[in-house]
Amino acid sequence: MLEIVDLKKDYKTGNYVTHALKKVDLKFKDKGFYSILGPSGCGKSTLLNLIGLLDTPTDGKIIFNETNLSSLKQDEIDLFRNKYIGFVFQSYHLIHNLTCFENIALPIYLGGESDKAKVEERVDEILKKVGLFDVKDKKSSDLSGGQMQRISICRALINSPKIILADEPTGALDSKTSLEIAEILKKLSEDHLVIMVTHNKDLAYKYSDEIYYLNDGEITDHKILKEEVEKEDNKNQLRVVFKRRKLVSDKIVWSLAIKNLLSKKAKSIISAVANCFGLVALGFILALTNGFTVYSDMVSYETASSLPINVPAYTIKTDSESREDINQSTEFPDDEAIFPYVSTSSEYTYTYNNYTEEYFDLLD
Ligand code: ADP
Ligand code: MG
């Protein structure tokens, strides 16, 4: 049983707060077709995203078979979503560069299965059920809206989830195809809990077992259209189990990445060429700066070496230049250089070079 208790969701945009859901309480049995009916903007998608653990509530609890889903850690949320929930969206959310087979198989791979034969068997079985086995290897973008929605239902069902969440699943379809999709969901509700969000009253009345009316973030009414046939056996309730899954294999990750690259050939080639140009330009600029440094060093070396080294017999410093830095007040300073004491009475300072063998060796 799925229970929603005091669920609240606020969206903050700058200083403005939207109270999308205000204290919502709902109960769903293990199986059946439930509709959440309400006008656009009343909080239907917000509610479904919270039930599907795609978003976190501001307050309240979501309890599934006695497990409080609101208190799960992120990796447990991912496991729960993959194993227990199947999503069907108005705009299908298929990956268009993958085939129908690959789109449906994706949740199996994400669940850790890597045996291709097993995966193929499961996908084939489900494609046959919805009568779309012949489009198995077609790109999902080549299908009609109704076919795309059926493929997305297959994808939602492939891991045999307990709960199927459908957000306006017929919103983009004509009335005949809408009925076909609703029929499929109705059939599924015999074994699953199907929660459909819609603003289509006719569809809700025709197919639902129960309808919750949502308006401005609040449940305003609840109707039971079809009484349950069997009483639920609470003792046999399925417990939520978090079994660690294997990681998706590198082979699958790489094959998806390469497929994605190949599907956007022009874009991939242009960005690869642009990156190459960028790298070449960077290398060129570095080479140029380095070349200039080497060249200027070479020029200074050649220029300096052609000039004679002038070593005068003595140097003269005038009074103003020499006195201040040569005469130090400390007798034994810590400085590295030590200057002789020069008499301040003289106007000039004479410093004689002492030409020794070592001195000429040093110059050489
Ligand atoms: P419905 O699906 O019934 O059309 P939504 O659940 O999408 O309604 O939205 C309910 C309210 O919450 C709307 O007023 C909408 O503008 C607001 N809302 C929905 N999502 C966001 C968001 N991510 N940030 C801010 N406001 C949001
Ligand atoms: Mg919506």
Short mmCIF file of C-alpha atoms and ligand atoms in Angstrom, two decimals:
data_model
loop_
_atom_site.label_atom_id
_atom_site.label_comp_id
_atom_site.label_asym_id
_atom_site.label_seq_id
_atom_site.Cartn_x
_atom_site.Cartn_y
_atom_site.Cartn_z
CA MET A 1 0.00 0.00 0.00
CA LEU A 2 1.16 3.49 -0.86
CA GLU A 3 0.26 6.28 1.53
CA ILE A 4 0.87 9.99 1.22
CA VAL A 5 0.73 11.87 4.52
CA ASP A 6 0.64 15.67 4.93
CA LEU A 7 2.69 16.18 1.80
CA LYS A 8 3.79 19.76 1.12
CA LYS A 9 5.89 21.25 -1.63
CA ASP A 10 6.98 24.87 -1.90
CA TYR A 11 9.01 26.24 -4.78
CA LYS A 12 11.16 29.27 -4.00
CA THR A 13 11.97 31.64 -6.86
CA GLY A 14 13.98 34.54 -5.45
CA ASN A 15 11.79 36.04 -2.70
CA TYR A 16 8.65 34.51 -4.15
CA VAL A 17 7.28 31.18 -2.82
CA THR A 18 4.78 29.01 -4.73
CA HIS A 19 2.84 26.63 -2.50
CA ALA A 20 2.44 23.93 -5.17
CA LEU A 21 1.12 21.32 -2.71
CA LYS A 22 -0.56 22.17 0.60
CA LYS A 23 -0.91 19.23 2.98
CA VAL A 24 -1.99 16.44 0.65
CA ASP A 25 -3.16 13.06 2.03
CA LEU A 26 -3.80 10.10 -0.30
CA LYS A 27 -4.06 6.32 -0.09
CA PHE A 28 -3.50 3.82 -2.88
CA LYS A 29 -4.01 0.07 -2.81
CA ASP A 30 -1.46 -2.35 -4.29
CA LYS A 31 -3.32 -2.62 -7.59
CA GLY A 32 -5.80 -0.53 -9.47
CA PHE A 33 -6.26 2.45 -11.76
CA TYR A 34 -6.13 5.79 -9.92
CA SER A 35 -6.51 9.18 -11.58
CA ILE A 36 -5.48 12.52 -10.17
CA LEU A 37 -7.69 15.02 -11.94
CA GLY A 38 -7.25 18.76 -11.93
CA PRO A 39 -6.72 21.88 -14.03
CA SER A 40 -3.36 22.97 -15.38
CA GLY A 41 -1.02 24.36 -12.71
CA CYS A 42 -2.86 22.76 -9.75
CA GLY A 43 0.18 20.67 -8.72
CA LYS A 44 -0.43 17.31 -10.47
CA SER A 45 3.08 16.88 -11.90
CA THR A 46 4.59 18.10 -8.62
CA LEU A 47 2.66 15.39 -6.76
CA LEU A 48 3.63 12.66 -9.22
CA ASN A 49 7.31 13.69 -9.16
CA LEU A 50 7.28 13.48 -5.36
CA ILE A 51 5.62 10.04 -5.41
CA GLY A 52 8.21 8.93 -7.99
CA LEU A 53 11.05 10.27 -5.78
CA LEU A 54 12.20 12.56 -8.57
CA ASP A 55 11.92 15.48 -6.16
CA THR A 56 11.98 15.93 -2.37
CA PRO A 57 8.97 17.25 -0.43
CA THR A 58 9.13 20.37 1.75
CA ASP A 59 7.26 18.41 4.42
CA GLY A 60 5.30 15.17 4.85
CA LYS A 61 5.80 11.48 4.24
CA ILE A 62 5.47 8.96 1.44
CA ILE A 63 5.03 5.48 2.90
CA PHE A 64 5.23 2.34 0.76
CA ASN A 65 4.57 -0.96 2.50
CA GLU A 66 5.59 0.53 5.86
CA THR A 67 8.83 2.01 4.51
CA ASN A 68 9.04 5.79 4.78
CA LEU A 69 10.45 6.68 1.39
CA SER A 70 11.09 10.28 2.46
CA SER A 71 13.83 9.11 4.83
CA LEU A 72 15.80 7.07 2.27
CA LYS A 73 19.38 7.90 1.33
CA GLN A 74 20.17 8.89 -2.26
CA ASP A 75 21.50 5.46 -3.33
CA GLU A 76 18.43 3.77 -1.79
CA ILE A 77 16.18 6.22 -3.64
CA ASP A 78 17.89 5.29 -6.94
CA LEU A 79 17.49 1.58 -6.20
CA PHE A 80 13.85 2.00 -5.22
CA ARG A 81 13.03 4.03 -8.31
CA ASN A 82 14.72 1.56 -10.65
CA LYS A 83 13.06 -1.48 -9.09
CA TYR A 84 9.62 -0.33 -7.97
CA ILE A 85 8.59 2.57 -10.20
CA GLY A 86 7.93 2.92 -13.93
CA PHE A 87 7.38 6.37 -15.42
CA VAL A 88 5.30 7.33 -18.45
CA PHE A 89 5.47 10.97 -19.53
CA GLN A 90 3.39 13.11 -21.87
CA SER A 91 6.40 13.77 -24.10
CA TYR A 92 7.62 10.14 -23.86
CA HIS A 93 11.20 11.06 -22.82
CA LEU A 94 12.70 8.47 -25.17
CA ILE A 95 16.32 8.73 -26.30
CA HIS A 96 15.91 9.35 -30.00
CA ASN A 97 19.32 8.20 -31.19
CA LEU A 98 18.73 4.77 -29.65
CA THR A 99 16.55 2.05 -31.17
CA CYS A 100 13.30 0.96 -29.52
CA PHE A 101 15.08 -2.14 -28.22
CA GLU A 102 17.85 -0.05 -26.66
CA ASN A 103 15.41 2.42 -25.09
CA ILE A 104 13.47 -0.38 -23.43
CA ALA A 105 16.62 -2.25 -22.39
CA LEU A 106 18.20 0.77 -20.68
CA PRO A 107 16.52 0.28 -17.24
CA ILE A 108 17.61 -3.40 -17.30
CA TYR A 109 21.23 -2.40 -17.88
CA LEU A 110 20.94 0.31 -15.21
CA GLY A 111 19.66 -2.41 -12.87
CA GLY A 112 22.99 -4.20 -13.34
CA GLU A 113 22.06 -6.93 -15.86
CA SER A 114 24.67 -7.44 -18.58
CA ASP A 115 23.68 -10.75 -20.18
CA LYS A 116 22.54 -9.62 -23.64
CA ALA A 117 20.56 -12.80 -24.37
CA LYS A 118 18.51 -12.41 -21.17
CA VAL A 119 17.91 -8.72 -21.88
CA GLU A 120 16.81 -9.47 -25.45
CA GLU A 121 14.40 -12.14 -24.28
CA ARG A 122 12.72 -9.76 -21.81
CA VAL A 123 12.50 -6.89 -24.30
CA ASP A 124 11.11 -9.14 -27.08
CA GLU A 125 8.42 -10.48 -24.77
CA ILE A 126 7.22 -7.03 -23.78
CA LEU A 127 7.34 -5.69 -27.37
CA LYS A 128 5.16 -8.59 -28.51
CA LYS A 129 2.64 -7.78 -25.76
CA VAL A 130 2.09 -4.25 -27.10
CA GLY A 131 2.24 -5.41 -30.74
CA LEU A 132 5.39 -3.48 -31.61
CA PHE A 133 7.88 -6.30 -32.17
CA ASP A 134 8.37 -5.26 -35.80
CA VAL A 135 9.70 -1.80 -34.83
CA LYS A 136 12.27 -3.26 -32.41
CA ASP A 137 15.31 -2.07 -34.38
CA LYS A 138 13.87 1.23 -35.56
CA LYS A 139 15.05 4.53 -34.09
CA SER A 140 12.40 5.76 -31.65
CA SER A 141 12.30 9.10 -33.51
CA ASP A 142 10.89 7.29 -36.58
CA LEU A 143 7.71 6.22 -34.76
CA SER A 144 4.27 7.82 -34.48
CA GLY A 145 3.19 9.46 -31.20
CA GLY A 146 1.08 6.45 -30.20
CA GLN A 147 3.93 4.03 -30.94
CA MET A 148 6.39 6.21 -28.97
CA GLN A 149 4.06 6.19 -25.97
CA ARG A 150 3.72 2.40 -26.18
CA ILE A 151 7.51 2.06 -26.29
CA SER A 152 7.75 4.34 -23.26
CA ILE A 153 5.18 2.13 -21.46
CA CYS A 154 7.35 -0.91 -22.34
CA ARG A 155 10.36 0.88 -20.86
CA ALA A 156 8.34 1.70 -17.72
CA LEU A 157 7.33 -1.95 -17.36
CA ILE A 158 10.56 -3.72 -18.20
CA ASN A 159 11.79 -4.05 -14.59
CA SER A 160 8.31 -5.24 -13.48
CA PRO A 161 7.68 -2.26 -11.17
CA LYS A 162 4.90 -2.29 -8.57
CA ILE A 163 3.90 1.30 -9.34
CA ILE A 164 3.38 2.95 -12.74
CA LEU A 165 3.23 6.73 -12.71
CA ALA A 166 1.81 8.35 -15.82
CA ASP A 167 1.91 12.14 -16.19
CA GLU A 168 -0.67 13.19 -18.82
CA PRO A 169 0.23 10.09 -20.91
CA THR A 170 -2.34 10.94 -23.58
CA GLY A 171 -1.77 14.72 -23.55
CA ALA A 172 0.03 14.74 -26.91
CA LEU A 173 -2.14 12.12 -28.64
CA ASP A 174 -5.34 12.20 -30.70
CA SER A 175 -8.52 10.86 -29.06
CA LYS A 176 -8.41 7.41 -30.70
CA THR A 177 -4.76 6.79 -29.74
CA SER A 178 -5.48 8.20 -26.25
CA LEU A 179 -8.08 5.49 -25.73
CA GLU A 180 -5.64 2.80 -26.89
CA ILE A 181 -3.01 4.00 -24.41
CA ALA A 182 -5.59 4.24 -21.61
CA GLU A 183 -6.71 0.67 -22.43
CA ILE A 184 -3.10 -0.55 -22.04
CA LEU A 185 -2.77 1.24 -18.68
CA LYS A 186 -6.14 -0.17 -17.57
CA LYS A 187 -4.99 -3.69 -18.41
CA LEU A 188 -1.75 -3.10 -16.50
CA SER A 189 -3.70 -1.93 -13.45
CA GLU A 190 -4.88 -5.54 -12.95
CA ASP A 191 -1.37 -6.38 -11.71
CA HIS A 192 0.13 -2.98 -10.89
CA LEU A 193 -0.75 0.23 -9.11
CA VAL A 194 -1.30 2.74 -11.94
CA ILE A 195 -1.50 6.42 -10.99
CA MET A 196 -2.42 8.65 -13.89
CA VAL A 197 -2.37 12.42 -13.72
CA THR A 198 -4.69 14.09 -16.19
CA HIS A 199 -6.94 17.05 -16.88
CA ASN A 200 -9.07 14.86 -19.18
CA LYS A 201 -12.30 14.17 -17.20
CA ASP A 202 -13.77 11.74 -19.75
CA LEU A 203 -10.71 9.54 -19.72
CA ALA A 204 -10.54 9.61 -15.91
CA TYR A 205 -14.23 8.65 -15.54
CA LYS A 206 -14.04 5.92 -18.18
CA TYR A 207 -11.01 4.05 -16.84
CA SER A 208 -10.38 4.90 -13.18
CA ASP A 209 -11.19 2.80 -10.18
CA GLU A 210 -10.73 5.86 -7.97
CA ILE A 211 -10.32 9.57 -8.71
CA TYR A 212 -8.65 12.19 -6.52
CA TYR A 213 -9.52 15.80 -7.41
CA LEU A 214 -6.70 18.26 -7.00
CA ASN A 215 -7.18 22.01 -7.06
CA ASP A 216 -4.70 24.73 -6.19
CA GLY A 217 -2.43 22.26 -4.37
CA GLU A 218 -5.20 20.67 -2.28
CA ILE A 219 -7.30 17.50 -2.57
CA THR A 220 -10.87 18.76 -2.92
CA ASP A 221 -12.73 15.48 -3.56
CA HIS A 222 -12.29 11.71 -3.77
CA LYS A 223 -14.55 9.33 -5.72
CA ILE A 224 -14.51 5.54 -5.78
CA LEU A 225 -15.92 4.38 -9.12
CA LYS A 226 -15.19 0.70 -8.81
CA GLU A 227 -15.25 -1.02 -5.44
CA GLU A 228 -12.41 -3.42 -4.88
CA VAL A 229 -13.30 -7.02 -5.66
CA GLU A 230 -10.83 -8.76 -3.40
CA LYS A 231 -9.86 -7.67 0.08
CA GLU A 232 -6.21 -6.91 0.39
CA ASP A 233 -4.12 -9.37 2.30
CA ASN A 234 -1.97 -7.13 4.46
CA LYS A 235 -0.01 -10.04 5.86
CA ASN A 236 1.33 -10.94 2.45
CA GLN A 237 2.38 -7.40 1.79
CA LEU A 238 5.59 -7.14 -0.10
CA ARG A 239 8.44 -5.66 1.92
CA VAL A 240 10.73 -3.14 0.35
CA VAL A 241 14.14 -4.72 -0.13
CA PHE A 242 17.22 -2.75 -1.09
CA LYS A 243 19.44 -5.23 -2.83
CA ARG A 244 22.74 -3.73 -3.96
CA ARG A 245 22.99 -3.89 -7.68
CA LYS A 246 25.99 -4.44 -9.87
CA LEU A 247 27.35 -1.37 -11.52
CA VAL A 248 26.55 -0.78 -15.18
CA SER A 249 29.35 -2.47 -17.11
CA ASP A 250 32.00 -0.34 -18.83
CA LYS A 251 31.15 -2.02 -22.14
CA ILE A 252 27.59 -0.70 -22.01
CA VAL A 253 28.66 2.77 -20.90
CA TRP A 254 31.18 2.96 -23.77
CA SER A 255 28.78 1.62 -26.37
CA LEU A 256 26.16 4.21 -25.31
CA ALA A 257 28.74 7.00 -25.39
CA ILE A 258 29.96 6.01 -28.87
CA LYS A 259 26.37 5.69 -30.16
CA ASN A 260 25.62 9.14 -28.81
CA LEU A 261 28.70 10.56 -30.56
CA LEU A 262 27.87 8.86 -33.84
CA SER A 263 24.25 9.97 -33.73
CA LYS A 264 25.36 13.60 -33.79
CA LYS A 265 28.12 13.14 -36.35
CA ALA A 266 28.22 16.71 -37.65
CA LYS A 267 28.20 18.20 -34.13
CA SER A 268 30.88 15.76 -32.92
CA ILE A 269 33.15 16.42 -35.93
CA ILE A 270 32.77 20.22 -35.65
CA SER A 271 33.55 20.20 -31.91
CA ALA A 272 36.52 17.84 -32.46
CA VAL A 273 37.94 20.12 -35.20
CA ALA A 274 37.30 23.23 -33.07
CA ASN A 275 39.10 21.60 -30.11
CA CYS A 276 42.04 20.67 -32.39
CA PHE A 277 42.28 24.25 -33.64
CA GLY A 278 42.21 25.49 -30.07
CA LEU A 279 45.01 23.13 -29.04
CA VAL A 280 47.11 23.99 -32.10
CA ALA A 281 46.65 27.74 -31.46
CA LEU A 282 47.66 27.28 -27.81
CA GLY A 283 50.76 25.30 -28.82
CA PHE A 284 51.65 27.94 -31.41
CA ILE A 285 51.39 30.79 -28.88
CA LEU A 286 53.52 28.86 -26.34
CA ALA A 287 56.14 28.05 -29.01
CA LEU A 288 56.20 31.70 -30.12
CA THR A 289 56.73 33.05 -26.57
CA ASN A 290 59.38 30.45 -25.83
CA GLY A 291 61.11 31.20 -29.19
CA PHE A 292 61.18 34.93 -28.44
CA THR A 293 62.74 34.37 -25.01
CA VAL A 294 65.45 32.12 -26.51
CA TYR A 295 66.06 34.61 -29.32
CA SER A 296 66.36 37.64 -27.02
CA ASP A 297 68.76 35.68 -24.74
CA MET A 298 70.84 34.83 -27.81
CA VAL A 299 70.93 38.46 -28.99
CA SER A 300 71.97 39.75 -25.56
CA TYR A 301 74.65 37.05 -25.33
CA GLU A 302 76.05 37.85 -28.78
CA THR A 303 75.91 41.61 -28.24
CA ALA A 304 77.52 41.44 -24.81
CA SER A 305 80.25 39.07 -25.92
CA SER A 306 81.34 41.40 -28.72
CA LEU A 307 81.89 44.26 -26.27
CA PRO A 308 85.17 44.55 -24.31
CA ILE A 309 85.05 44.14 -20.56
CA ASN A 310 86.30 47.36 -19.05
CA VAL A 311 88.04 46.97 -15.73
CA PRO A 312 89.35 50.35 -14.55
CA ALA A 313 92.21 50.62 -12.15
CA TYR A 314 90.02 52.41 -9.67
CA THR A 315 86.48 53.72 -9.34
CA ILE A 316 85.49 57.06 -8.01
CA LYS A 317 82.31 57.77 -6.23
CA THR A 318 81.25 61.28 -5.42
CA ASP A 319 80.33 62.31 -1.95
CA SER A 320 76.56 62.17 -2.32
CA GLU A 321 76.59 58.70 -3.94
CA SER A 322 79.00 56.95 -1.70
CA ARG A 323 78.62 58.09 1.86
CA GLU A 324 75.14 56.93 2.66
CA ASP A 325 75.39 53.30 1.64
CA ILE A 326 79.03 52.69 2.41
CA ASN A 327 79.20 54.09 5.91
CA GLN A 328 77.25 51.85 8.25
CA SER A 329 76.41 52.66 11.81
CA THR A 330 76.68 49.03 13.01
CA GLU A 331 80.15 47.81 13.72
CA PHE A 332 79.55 44.13 12.85
CA PRO A 333 76.37 44.06 10.69
CA ASP A 334 74.42 40.86 9.84
CA ASP A 335 74.27 41.88 6.16
CA GLU A 336 75.90 39.73 3.49
CA ALA A 337 77.92 42.68 2.15
CA ILE A 338 80.46 44.48 4.26
CA PHE A 339 81.70 47.94 3.29
CA PRO A 340 84.91 49.62 4.39
CA TYR A 341 84.65 52.67 6.56
CA VAL A 342 85.24 55.74 4.44
CA SER A 343 86.16 59.02 5.89
CA THR A 344 83.36 61.53 5.51
CA SER A 345 85.81 64.38 5.41
CA SER A 346 86.96 63.50 1.88
CA GLU A 347 84.87 64.57 -1.14
CA TYR A 348 85.78 61.53 -3.22
CA THR A 349 86.10 57.83 -2.50
CA TYR A 350 88.74 55.86 -4.36
CA THR A 351 88.36 52.11 -4.57
CA TYR A 352 91.30 50.36 -6.15
CA ASN A 353 91.04 47.07 -8.02
CA ASN A 354 93.52 44.55 -6.87
CA TYR A 355 94.75 42.72 -10.00
CA THR A 356 95.65 39.21 -8.86
CA GLU A 357 95.95 35.92 -10.83
CA GLU A 358 92.64 34.73 -9.35
CA TYR A 359 90.97 37.94 -10.45
CA PHE A 360 91.94 37.38 -14.10
CA ASP A 361 90.93 33.69 -13.86
CA LEU A 362 87.52 34.85 -12.68
CA LEU A 363 87.21 37.27 -15.62
CA ASP A 364 88.17 34.52 -18.10
P1 ADP B 1 0.29 20.76 -13.18
O1 ADP B 1 1.12 19.56 -13.49
O2 ADP B 1 -0.98 20.46 -12.45
O3 ADP B 1 0.02 21.57 -14.41
P2 ADP B 1 2.62 21.64 -11.71
O4 ADP B 1 2.77 20.61 -10.65
O5 ADP B 1 3.52 21.54 -12.87
O6 ADP B 1 1.12 21.71 -12.19
O7 ADP B 1 2.83 23.07 -11.05
C1 ADP B 1 2.16 23.49 -9.87
C2 ADP B 1 2.59 24.91 -9.51
O8 ADP B 1 3.96 24.91 -9.14
C3 ADP B 1 2.48 25.87 -10.67
O9 ADP B 1 2.06 27.12 -10.16
C4 ADP B 1 3.86 25.95 -11.22
O10 ADP B 1 4.10 27.21 -11.80
C5 ADP B 1 4.70 25.76 -9.97
N1 ADP B 1 5.97 25.07 -10.28
C6 ADP B 1 6.11 23.83 -10.79
N2 ADP B 1 7.41 23.49 -10.90
C7 ADP B 1 8.12 24.57 -10.45
C8 ADP B 1 9.51 24.85 -10.29
N3 ADP B 1 10.44 23.95 -10.62
N4 ADP B 1 9.86 26.05 -9.79
C9 ADP B 1 8.92 26.96 -9.44
N5 ADP B 1 7.60 26.76 -9.55
C10 ADP B 1 7.19 25.58 -10.05
MG MG B 2 1.84 18.84 -15.33
#
